[in-house]
């Protein structure tokens, strides 16, 4: 009897496994053709200069429009990474981001930097360098408007390779941002070994900043150290006006988060750039009155 029970368990376990595998295979297949068919889209999230309260940059975040659904990167980037599709995906993102940023400039919109996220493998053996050079050349975008975001694990895993990659990008005139700072193990002094221009402070640091005095103290020292080391700071995941005001007061350079705007489609972002809306740290948007 016990044996039967065990066998049944194994059976249902195997069935679930099969379904999981089938689901992944289907997803991989769909993603492969999705990329070819042009189902990827970029959404854009504004980055605000905290003091001047102007849009100075934008982060390009990929989305997959499939079966009338909009799928978030968390749901397909891991599969793309496991199957090698990530190379096609990264290439598409970099080309599209450069093309779009140049198109905005050609439309006469005020120039902003555009940040792209790359997968971990792109920092090995400077794989991303020819891709980025090609994208800049083809789009005609000046290198100083492109920013590449890398996470801690991307640079810590293979330090020499990563350093080489980063130096090559820097020598082309591209800026580098450390993404999700605070989620890994590195200290700022260690980061100084890498030529980052910008540190993006992770949302988890920002969340309780107005309620948690210790968290706030850590944040203040991160910002002042970054300043000493000549790196800009960007706060990610800023959701409330209180956080916005506090971060601005302690000298954080840029703000990115729902408080101003979530990632939005191209047309909506263009609207932002065109409108030149004023933003008041106490009130949010100030409607433009008359002429
Ligand atoms: P990330 O680069 O750290 O991007 C920030 C994430 O935080 C985005 O999620 C964004 O929508 C979200 N976010 C921004 N402001 C707020 C806020 O105020 N509150 C909250 N709750 N969330 C906020 P998203 O777009 O789902 O992207 C998730 C991650 O997927 C990104 O994290 C990045 O690591 C990766 N990713 C996105 N696009 C690409 C891409 O084109 N290529 C690669 N390789 N990875 C990408
Ligand atoms: Mg990012
Ligand atoms: Mg981040
Ligand atoms: Mg600074």
XYZ file of C-alpha atoms and ligand atoms in Angstrom, residues 42 45 59-63 72-74 77 81 86 89-90 93 117-119 149 151 179-180 200 202-203 236-239 256-259 261-263, ligand 1:
83
model
C 10.508 49.479 -25.130
C 10.786 55.731 -17.438
C 15.607 54.261 -18.790
C 14.545 51.902 -21.559
C 12.763 48.837 -20.156
C 11.775 45.973 -22.416
C 8.259 44.527 -22.687
C 7.207 42.041 -17.952
C 10.908 41.314 -18.290
C 10.949 39.326 -15.046
C 14.459 37.494 -19.390
C 19.182 33.963 -20.691
C 19.193 36.973 -24.748
C 17.066 40.457 -27.251
C 19.963 42.622 -26.059
C 17.094 46.669 -27.180
C 20.071 47.230 -19.212
C 22.294 44.466 -20.474
C 22.378 40.812 -19.530
C 23.515 49.871 -16.601
C 24.487 45.137 -11.780
C 22.119 49.235 -11.106
C 20.373 48.032 -7.923
C 21.401 53.698 -8.825
C 17.916 50.278 -5.068
C 14.263 50.723 -4.168
C 15.109 54.072 -7.855
C 11.535 53.236 -6.945
C 10.633 56.598 -5.421
C 6.906 56.403 -4.815
C 13.243 57.718 -10.816
C 9.961 56.209 -9.710
C 6.192 56.035 -9.770
C 5.945 59.352 -7.910
C 5.992 58.299 -13.730
C 6.058 54.518 -14.176
C 7.666 53.180 -17.358
P 15.824 47.570 -13.165
O 16.766 47.873 -14.274
O 16.305 47.768 -11.775
O 14.516 48.419 -13.461
C 13.727 49.026 -12.478
C 12.430 48.266 -12.273
O 11.718 48.908 -11.218
C 11.502 48.301 -13.488
O 10.800 47.063 -13.530
C 10.545 49.425 -13.135
O 9.286 49.310 -13.742
C 10.427 49.271 -11.638
N 10.076 50.528 -10.976
C 10.456 51.789 -11.317
N 9.964 52.697 -10.459
C 9.247 52.019 -9.540
C 8.478 52.410 -8.379
O 8.366 53.578 -8.021
N 7.883 51.409 -7.667
C 7.997 50.096 -8.036
N 7.361 49.184 -7.292
N 8.702 49.688 -9.118
C 9.324 50.637 -9.856
P 10.676 46.232 -14.896
O 10.459 47.140 -16.052
O 9.685 45.143 -14.646
O 12.103 45.596 -15.064
C 12.602 44.664 -14.142
C 14.032 44.316 -14.411
O 14.181 43.610 -15.654
C 14.944 45.539 -14.555
O 15.313 46.027 -13.285
C 16.098 44.963 -15.341
O 17.006 44.316 -14.490
C 15.421 43.930 -16.222
N 15.248 44.486 -17.578
C 14.341 45.394 -18.004
N 14.519 45.681 -19.307
C 15.604 44.956 -19.712
C 16.303 44.827 -20.971
O 15.989 45.474 -21.969
N 17.363 43.955 -21.008
C 17.760 43.243 -19.900
N 18.805 42.397 -20.036
N 17.131 43.354 -18.712
C 16.057 44.195 -18.613
